mmCIF file of C-alpha atoms and ligand atoms in Angstrom:
data_model
loop_
_atom_site.group_PDB
_atom_site.id
_atom_site.type_symbol
_atom_site.label_atom_id
_atom_site.label_comp_id
_atom_site.label_asym_id
_atom_site.label_seq_id
_atom_site.Cartn_x
_atom_site.Cartn_y
_atom_site.Cartn_z
ATOM 1 C CA MET O 1 34.864 -40.844 -62.196
ATOM 2 C CA GLU O 2 37.847 -38.637 -63.114
ATOM 3 C CA ALA O 3 40.361 -37.583 -60.476
ATOM 4 C CA LYS O 4 39.735 -34.443 -58.419
ATOM 5 C CA SER O 5 42.668 -32.712 -60.171
ATOM 6 C CA ASP O 6 40.694 -32.884 -63.457
ATOM 7 C CA ILE O 7 37.936 -30.626 -62.109
ATOM 8 C CA ARG O 8 37.584 -27.592 -64.406
ATOM 9 C CA PHE O 9 34.958 -24.812 -64.503
ATOM 10 C CA THR O 10 34.031 -23.325 -67.869
ATOM 11 C CA ARG O 11 34.725 -19.691 -68.680
ATOM 12 C CA LYS O 12 30.971 -19.255 -69.086
ATOM 13 C CA LEU O 13 30.345 -20.298 -65.459
ATOM 14 C CA ILE O 14 33.169 -18.111 -64.147
ATOM 15 C CA GLU O 15 31.824 -15.121 -66.105
ATOM 16 C CA ARG O 16 28.283 -15.718 -64.814
ATOM 17 C CA LEU O 17 29.503 -16.053 -61.232
ATOM 18 C CA ALA O 18 31.695 -12.964 -61.589
ATOM 19 C CA LYS O 19 28.688 -10.737 -62.129
ATOM 20 C CA ALA O 20 25.839 -12.676 -60.456
ATOM 21 C CA TYR O 21 23.711 -10.960 -57.811
ATOM 22 C CA ASN O 22 21.380 -13.865 -57.063
ATOM 23 C CA VAL O 23 22.604 -17.473 -56.807
ATOM 24 C CA VAL O 24 20.422 -20.430 -55.745
ATOM 25 C CA VAL O 25 21.459 -23.953 -54.797
ATOM 26 C CA LEU O 26 19.096 -26.965 -54.692
ATOM 27 C CA THR O 27 20.484 -29.856 -52.661
ATOM 28 C CA GLY O 28 19.500 -33.477 -52.221
ATOM 29 C CA ALA O 29 20.746 -36.443 -50.232
ATOM 30 C CA GLY O 30 23.980 -36.582 -52.272
ATOM 31 C CA ILE O 31 25.473 -33.583 -50.497
ATOM 32 C CA SER O 32 25.231 -35.454 -47.174
ATOM 33 C CA ALA O 33 26.676 -38.702 -48.578
ATOM 34 C CA ALA O 34 30.229 -37.662 -47.635
ATOM 35 C CA SER O 35 29.004 -37.194 -44.055
ATOM 36 C CA GLY O 36 28.042 -40.861 -43.980
ATOM 37 C CA ILE O 37 24.282 -40.452 -44.391
ATOM 38 C CA PRO O 38 22.913 -42.934 -46.974
ATOM 39 C CA THR O 39 21.064 -41.545 -49.976
ATOM 40 C CA PHE O 40 17.629 -42.879 -50.980
ATOM 41 C CA ARG O 41 18.176 -44.213 -54.492
ATOM 42 C CA GLY O 42 21.186 -45.705 -56.230
ATOM 43 C CA LYS O 43 23.039 -48.883 -55.238
ATOM 44 C CA ASP O 44 23.169 -48.445 -51.431
ATOM 45 C CA GLY O 45 20.044 -46.302 -51.220
ATOM 46 C CA LEU O 46 17.679 -46.500 -48.252
ATOM 47 C CA TRP O 47 14.759 -47.245 -50.514
ATOM 48 C CA ASN O 48 16.538 -50.414 -51.633
ATOM 49 C CA LYS O 49 16.462 -51.719 -48.042
ATOM 50 C CA PHE O 50 13.264 -50.216 -46.713
ATOM 51 C CA ASN O 51 9.852 -49.626 -48.284
ATOM 52 C CA PRO O 52 9.100 -45.888 -48.151
ATOM 53 C CA GLN O 53 5.350 -46.575 -48.209
ATOM 54 C CA GLU O 54 5.774 -48.632 -45.054
ATOM 55 C CA LEU O 55 7.757 -45.946 -43.215
ATOM 56 C CA ALA O 56 7.363 -42.469 -44.682
ATOM 57 C CA SER O 57 3.634 -42.057 -45.381
ATOM 58 C CA VAL O 58 0.496 -41.022 -43.496
ATOM 59 C CA ASP O 59 -1.007 -44.517 -43.979
ATOM 60 C CA ALA O 60 2.097 -46.111 -42.494
ATOM 61 C CA PHE O 61 1.897 -43.846 -39.431
ATOM 62 C CA MET O 62 -1.833 -44.525 -38.932
ATOM 63 C CA ARG O 63 -1.230 -48.277 -39.372
ATOM 64 C CA ASN O 64 1.860 -48.580 -37.181
ATOM 65 C CA PRO O 65 3.067 -45.334 -35.542
ATOM 66 C CA GLU O 66 5.591 -47.232 -33.375
ATOM 67 C CA LEU O 67 7.344 -48.678 -36.478
ATOM 68 C CA VAL O 68 7.455 -45.248 -38.141
ATOM 69 C CA TRP O 69 8.919 -43.748 -34.966
ATOM 70 C CA GLU O 70 11.521 -46.522 -34.754
ATOM 71 C CA TRP O 71 12.590 -45.701 -38.337
ATOM 72 C CA TYR O 72 12.858 -41.977 -37.652
ATOM 73 C CA ASN O 73 14.679 -42.512 -34.330
ATOM 74 C CA TRP O 74 17.169 -44.752 -36.170
ATOM 75 C CA ARG O 75 17.701 -42.024 -38.777
ATOM 76 C CA ARG O 76 17.991 -39.328 -36.078
ATOM 77 C CA GLN O 77 20.649 -41.355 -34.276
ATOM 78 C CA LEU O 78 22.530 -41.742 -37.562
ATOM 79 C CA ILE O 79 22.380 -37.978 -38.111
ATOM 80 C CA ARG O 80 23.296 -37.114 -34.503
ATOM 81 C CA ASP O 81 26.562 -39.063 -35.009
ATOM 82 C CA VAL O 82 27.666 -37.248 -38.172
ATOM 83 C CA GLN O 83 29.053 -33.806 -39.071
ATOM 84 C CA PRO O 84 28.583 -31.519 -42.065
ATOM 85 C CA ASN O 85 31.202 -32.200 -44.782
ATOM 86 C CA LEU O 86 33.346 -29.959 -46.984
ATOM 87 C CA GLY O 87 30.458 -29.557 -49.405
ATOM 88 C CA HIS O 88 28.213 -28.070 -46.701
ATOM 89 C CA TYR O 89 30.976 -25.788 -45.460
ATOM 90 C CA ALA O 90 31.834 -24.602 -48.987
ATOM 91 C CA LEU O 91 28.194 -23.513 -49.421
ATOM 92 C CA VAL O 92 28.518 -21.492 -46.214
ATOM 93 C CA ASP O 93 31.575 -19.756 -47.744
ATOM 94 C CA MET O 94 29.739 -19.186 -51.064
ATOM 95 C CA GLU O 95 26.996 -17.253 -49.258
ATOM 96 C CA ALA O 96 29.473 -14.423 -48.534
ATOM 97 C CA TYR O 97 30.123 -13.724 -52.240
ATOM 98 C CA PHE O 98 26.569 -12.968 -53.374
ATOM 99 C CA PRO O 99 24.027 -10.389 -52.154
ATOM 100 C CA GLU O 100 21.235 -12.948 -52.640
ATOM 101 C CA PHE O 101 22.184 -16.585 -51.933
ATOM 102 C CA TYR O 102 19.658 -19.280 -51.063
ATOM 103 C CA ILE O 103 19.917 -22.999 -50.357
ATOM 104 C CA ILE O 104 16.768 -24.931 -51.152
ATOM 105 C CA THR O 105 17.162 -28.355 -49.579
ATOM 106 C CA GLN O 106 15.187 -31.590 -49.886
ATOM 107 C CA ASN O 107 17.220 -32.950 -46.988
ATOM 108 C CA VAL O 108 15.785 -33.167 -43.489
ATOM 109 C CA ASP O 109 19.170 -33.770 -41.805
ATOM 110 C CA ASN O 110 19.757 -30.162 -40.620
ATOM 111 C CA LEU O 111 23.406 -30.332 -41.820
ATOM 112 C CA HIS O 112 23.276 -27.083 -43.835
ATOM 113 C CA GLN O 113 22.146 -25.216 -40.673
ATOM 114 C CA LEU O 114 24.689 -27.051 -38.528
ATOM 115 C CA ALA O 115 27.455 -25.988 -40.988
ATOM 116 C CA GLY O 116 26.346 -22.363 -40.653
ATOM 117 C CA SER O 117 24.239 -21.673 -43.764
ATOM 118 C CA ARG O 118 21.654 -18.978 -43.056
ATOM 119 C CA ASN O 119 19.183 -18.791 -45.978
ATOM 120 C CA VAL O 120 18.028 -22.416 -45.964
ATOM 121 C CA ILE O 121 14.597 -23.257 -47.411
ATOM 122 C CA GLU O 122 13.519 -26.683 -46.110
ATOM 123 C CA LEU O 123 11.196 -28.241 -48.675
ATOM 124 C CA HIS O 124 10.714 -31.553 -46.837
ATOM 125 C CA GLY O 125 10.838 -30.411 -43.204
ATOM 126 C CA ASN O 126 13.458 -31.210 -40.585
ATOM 127 C CA ILE O 127 13.934 -34.563 -38.842
ATOM 128 C CA MET O 128 15.043 -32.836 -35.631
ATOM 129 C CA ARG O 129 11.598 -31.221 -35.217
ATOM 130 C CA ASN O 130 8.280 -32.828 -34.171
ATOM 131 C CA LYS O 131 4.660 -31.745 -34.494
ATOM 132 C CA CYS O 132 1.127 -32.960 -33.798
ATOM 133 C CA PHE O 133 -0.277 -35.390 -36.390
ATOM 134 C CA ASP O 134 -3.756 -33.863 -36.004
ATOM 135 C CA CYS O 135 -3.456 -30.110 -35.388
ATOM 136 C CA GLY O 136 0.121 -29.638 -36.731
ATOM 137 C CA LYS O 137 1.291 -27.657 -33.671
ATOM 138 C CA PRO O 138 5.079 -27.885 -33.062
ATOM 139 C CA TYR O 139 5.965 -30.241 -30.177
ATOM 140 C CA ALA O 140 9.128 -29.456 -28.186
ATOM 141 C CA GLY O 141 8.942 -32.393 -25.757
ATOM 142 C CA GLU O 142 11.350 -35.323 -25.636
ATOM 143 C CA ILE O 143 10.470 -38.459 -27.639
ATOM 144 C CA ARG O 144 11.361 -41.476 -25.491
ATOM 145 C CA LEU O 145 10.112 -44.626 -27.194
ATOM 146 C CA GLU O 146 11.574 -47.087 -24.676
ATOM 147 C CA LYS O 147 8.269 -46.909 -22.849
ATOM 148 C CA LYS O 148 6.590 -47.841 -26.191
ATOM 149 C CA GLU O 149 4.177 -44.944 -25.918
ATOM 150 C CA ILE O 150 4.130 -42.094 -28.412
ATOM 151 C CA PRO O 151 3.632 -38.690 -26.801
ATOM 152 C CA ARG O 152 0.374 -36.876 -27.428
ATOM 153 C CA CYS O 153 -0.252 -33.232 -28.255
ATOM 154 C CA PRO O 154 -0.961 -31.206 -25.109
ATOM 155 C CA GLU O 155 -3.360 -29.074 -27.159
ATOM 156 C CA CYS O 156 -5.581 -31.642 -28.890
ATOM 157 C CA GLY O 157 -4.370 -35.087 -27.799
ATOM 158 C CA GLY O 158 -3.222 -36.059 -31.300
ATOM 159 C CA LEU O 159 -0.197 -38.324 -31.760
ATOM 160 C CA ILE O 160 3.175 -36.558 -32.137
ATOM 161 C CA ARG O 161 5.023 -37.213 -35.455
ATOM 162 C CA PRO O 162 8.333 -36.078 -37.029
ATOM 163 C CA ASP O 163 8.045 -32.695 -38.773
ATOM 164 C CA VAL O 164 8.998 -34.091 -42.211
ATOM 165 C CA VAL O 165 6.971 -34.290 -45.457
ATOM 166 C CA TRP O 166 5.776 -37.829 -46.172
ATOM 167 C CA PHE O 167 5.008 -39.322 -49.587
ATOM 168 C CA GLY O 168 1.661 -38.010 -50.823
ATOM 169 C CA GLU O 169 1.708 -34.998 -48.485
ATOM 170 C CA PHE O 170 1.853 -31.352 -49.555
ATOM 171 C CA LEU O 171 5.059 -29.412 -48.937
ATOM 172 C CA PRO O 172 5.027 -26.498 -46.478
ATOM 173 C CA GLU O 173 3.273 -23.760 -48.479
ATOM 174 C CA GLU O 174 5.672 -20.925 -47.577
ATOM 175 C CA ALA O 175 8.725 -23.107 -48.325
ATOM 176 C CA ILE O 176 7.646 -24.043 -51.852
ATOM 177 C CA ARG O 177 6.431 -20.499 -52.574
ATOM 178 C CA LYS O 178 9.775 -19.013 -51.512
ATOM 179 C CA ALA O 179 11.689 -21.733 -53.388
ATOM 180 C CA GLN O 180 9.807 -20.919 -56.602
ATOM 181 C CA GLU O 181 10.304 -17.175 -56.077
ATOM 182 C CA VAL O 182 14.071 -17.365 -55.590
ATOM 183 C CA SER O 183 14.482 -19.947 -58.387
ATOM 184 C CA THR O 184 12.693 -17.594 -60.789
ATOM 185 C CA ALA O 185 15.077 -14.764 -59.901
ATOM 186 C CA ALA O 186 18.295 -16.868 -59.895
ATOM 187 C CA GLU O 187 21.068 -15.889 -62.324
ATOM 188 C CA VAL O 188 23.022 -19.061 -61.567
ATOM 189 C CA PHE O 189 21.226 -22.217 -60.261
ATOM 190 C CA PHE O 190 23.142 -25.213 -58.911
ATOM 191 C CA SER O 191 21.425 -28.615 -58.606
ATOM 192 C CA ILE O 192 23.627 -30.626 -56.260
ATOM 193 C CA GLY O 193 23.328 -34.262 -55.096
ATOM 194 C CA THR O 194 19.768 -34.944 -56.199
ATOM 195 C CA SER O 195 18.387 -37.589 -58.551
ATOM 196 C CA SER O 196 15.998 -34.889 -59.838
ATOM 197 C CA THR O 197 13.078 -37.304 -59.692
ATOM 198 C CA VAL O 198 10.830 -36.069 -56.848
ATOM 199 C CA GLU O 199 8.375 -33.215 -57.432
ATOM 200 C CA PRO O 200 7.904 -30.367 -56.896
ATOM 201 C CA ALA O 201 11.646 -29.934 -56.100
ATOM 202 C CA ALA O 202 12.618 -31.488 -59.456
ATOM 203 C CA SER O 203 10.816 -28.667 -61.340
ATOM 204 C CA LEU O 204 12.794 -25.852 -59.693
ATOM 205 C CA PRO O 205 15.879 -26.108 -61.983
ATOM 206 C CA TYR O 206 13.582 -25.914 -65.026
ATOM 207 C CA LEU O 207 11.860 -22.862 -63.578
ATOM 208 C CA ALA O 208 15.237 -21.202 -63.020
ATOM 209 C CA LYS O 209 16.545 -22.040 -66.493
ATOM 210 C CA GLY O 210 13.277 -20.946 -68.091
ATOM 211 C CA ASN O 211 13.862 -17.545 -66.472
ATOM 212 C CA GLY O 212 17.391 -17.157 -67.801
ATOM 213 C CA ALA O 213 19.511 -18.833 -65.100
ATOM 214 C CA TYR O 214 22.750 -20.619 -65.972
ATOM 215 C CA LEU O 215 22.029 -24.166 -64.788
ATOM 216 C CA VAL O 216 24.816 -26.278 -63.240
ATOM 217 C CA GLU O 217 24.460 -29.886 -62.051
ATOM 218 C CA ILE O 218 26.940 -31.372 -59.558
ATOM 219 C CA ASN O 219 26.469 -35.143 -59.327
ATOM 220 C CA PRO O 220 28.804 -38.120 -59.980
ATOM 221 C CA GLU O 221 25.883 -39.797 -61.811
ATOM 222 C CA GLU O 222 23.727 -38.732 -64.739
ATOM 223 C CA THR O 223 20.143 -37.634 -63.915
ATOM 224 C CA PRO O 224 17.083 -36.583 -65.979
ATOM 225 C CA LEU O 225 18.312 -32.998 -65.492
ATOM 226 C CA SER O 226 21.752 -33.633 -67.006
ATOM 227 C CA SER O 227 20.708 -33.083 -70.609
ATOM 228 C CA VAL O 228 19.063 -29.754 -69.709
ATOM 229 C CA ALA O 229 21.904 -28.367 -67.573
ATOM 230 C CA ASP O 230 24.261 -25.799 -69.128
ATOM 231 C CA GLU O 231 27.146 -27.443 -67.258
ATOM 232 C CA THR O 232 27.480 -30.821 -65.502
ATOM 233 C CA LEU O 233 30.265 -31.522 -63.013
ATOM 234 C CA ARG O 234 30.461 -35.329 -62.623
ATOM 235 C CA TYR O 235 32.200 -35.238 -59.260
ATOM 236 C CA PRO O 236 31.222 -35.517 -55.567
ATOM 237 C CA ALA O 237 29.987 -32.205 -54.144
ATOM 238 C CA ASP O 238 32.537 -32.364 -51.320
ATOM 239 C CA GLN O 239 35.320 -32.281 -53.955
ATOM 240 C CA VAL O 240 33.875 -29.707 -56.360
ATOM 241 C CA LEU O 241 32.479 -27.062 -54.004
ATOM 242 C CA PRO O 242 35.694 -26.218 -52.110
ATOM 243 C CA LEU O 243 37.427 -25.661 -55.517
ATOM 244 C CA LEU O 244 34.514 -23.461 -56.611
ATOM 245 C CA VAL O 245 35.024 -21.297 -53.519
ATOM 246 C CA ILE O 246 38.713 -20.907 -54.411
ATOM 247 C CA ALA O 247 37.663 -19.803 -57.915
ATOM 248 C CA LEU O 248 35.121 -17.378 -56.402
ATOM 249 C CA GLU O 249 37.794 -15.872 -54.168
ATOM 250 C CA ARG O 250 39.857 -15.172 -57.282
ATOM 251 C CA ILE O 251 36.999 -13.687 -59.307
ATOM 252 C CA ARG O 252 35.016 -11.986 -56.555
ATOM 253 C CA GLY O 253 37.324 -11.768 -53.620
ATOM 254 C CA ARG O 254 38.625 -8.418 -54.871
ATOM 255 C CA ALA O 255 35.057 -7.125 -55.243
ATOM 256 C CA LYS O 256 34.207 -8.502 -51.788
ATOM 257 C CA LYS O 257 37.139 -6.681 -50.207
ATOM 258 C CA ASN O 258 36.421 -3.170 -51.539
HETATM 259 N N1 LIG Q 1 28.012 -35.568 -54.322
HETATM 260 C C1 LIG Q 1 26.998 -35.241 -55.156
HETATM 261 N N2 LIG Q 1 25.990 -36.076 -55.487
HETATM 262 C C2 LIG Q 1 26.037 -37.326 -54.966
HETATM 263 C C3 LIG Q 1 27.058 -37.750 -54.084
HETATM 264 C C4 LIG Q 1 28.092 -36.802 -53.748
HETATM 265 N N3 LIG Q 1 29.108 -37.129 -52.940
HETATM 266 N N4 LIG Q 1 26.806 -39.051 -53.725
HETATM 267 C C5 LIG Q 1 25.655 -39.408 -54.354
HETATM 268 N N5 LIG Q 1 25.206 -38.378 -55.105
HETATM 269 C C6 LIG Q 1 23.971 -38.293 -55.915
HETATM 270 C C7 LIG Q 1 23.491 -39.607 -56.477
HETATM 271 O O1 LIG Q 1 24.107 -39.870 -57.731
HETATM 272 C C8 LIG Q 1 21.966 -39.320 -56.661
HETATM 273 O O2 LIG Q 1 21.718 -38.775 -57.947
HETATM 274 O O3 LIG Q 1 22.945 -37.863 -55.045
HETATM 275 C C9 LIG Q 1 21.671 -38.256 -55.613
HETATM 276 C C10 LIG Q 1 20.784 -38.744 -54.478
HETATM 277 O O4 LIG Q 1 19.523 -39.013 -55.041
HETATM 278 P P1 LIG Q 1 18.373 -39.588 -54.087
HETATM 279 O O5 LIG Q 1 18.915 -40.680 -53.234
HETATM 280 O O6 LIG Q 1 17.176 -39.828 -54.959
HETATM 281 O O7 LIG Q 1 18.059 -38.389 -53.078
HETATM 282 P P2 LIG Q 1 17.196 -37.076 -53.394
HETATM 283 O O8 LIG Q 1 17.308 -36.680 -54.821
HETATM 284 O O9 LIG Q 1 17.574 -36.084 -52.366
HETATM 285 O O10 LIG Q 1 15.693 -37.598 -53.086
HETATM 286 C C11 LIG Q 1 14.668 -36.628 -53.126
HETATM 287 O O11 LIG Q 1 13.095 -38.258 -52.286
HETATM 288 O O12 LIG Q 1 12.799 -40.036 -50.856
HETATM 289 C C12 LIG Q 1 12.517 -38.695 -51.050
HETATM 290 O O13 LIG Q 1 12.112 -37.067 -49.414
HETATM 291 C C13 LIG Q 1 13.121 -37.866 -49.938
HETATM 292 O O14 LIG Q 1 14.191 -35.692 -50.090
HETATM 293 C C14 LIG Q 1 14.159 -37.007 -50.663
HETATM 294 C C15 LIG Q 1 13.619 -36.956 -52.076
#
């Protein structure tokens, strides 16, 4: 990977950003890597150490709800100990430059919200929330697994589960509808820190590009999206995004001020 000082944005991107009304960002686990949260794929990925079908699926929960809860409590503890990084905060700053700015995230770590982003569309739920496995009602109670018993829904008696999307499950209908709507309208679409392999999130950049968006990928590694993107920035998001905000200040700061 080149040094941070080599980071350059093309004139085309600057021109598009200078006049854009609607900008959309899709994020994946890579944007939280600099906060210390492991990604899923790649050399130190979680799916190299754990089997997702054993931990993040309906069958796994029905077979062994305690094990699934142990996994999610471990991940919650990990997330409770970390902070948003410069990439998250730069996206908060970017929001101020565009009348329509949305973050569509595959992450369940709540770090975009913690950093202060407002228009966050959560495609895969949020690990800090719980709901009933049977009736789906939100559950606000404490999860204390020391006693080895999983709380039950006060409404229907179903087991309580994390409010995240498991493999094989449908995404929240309103989230995917909104994500497709804003991606269709985007004039500039950033795909940041995702391996672009999990549907339906992986189709959103294509939807945006097919409707005229300028497509930018920010990822130190190549992905299936790289050959389709109009611009690829092979750097960590936490290095690129703060520099992009400086560029935005130069090209839109004047507009923002008057
Ligand atoms: N900045 C930008 N990108 C990074 C960084 C960084 N600092 N560090 C790693 N990456 C990139 C990796 O190169 C990889 O392409 O982030 C990507 C992470 O890919 P995955 O681990 O596959 O995560 P993601 O794409 O978010 O996975 C999608 O799969 O397991 C499910 O539900 C889970 O939401 C997740 C979905």
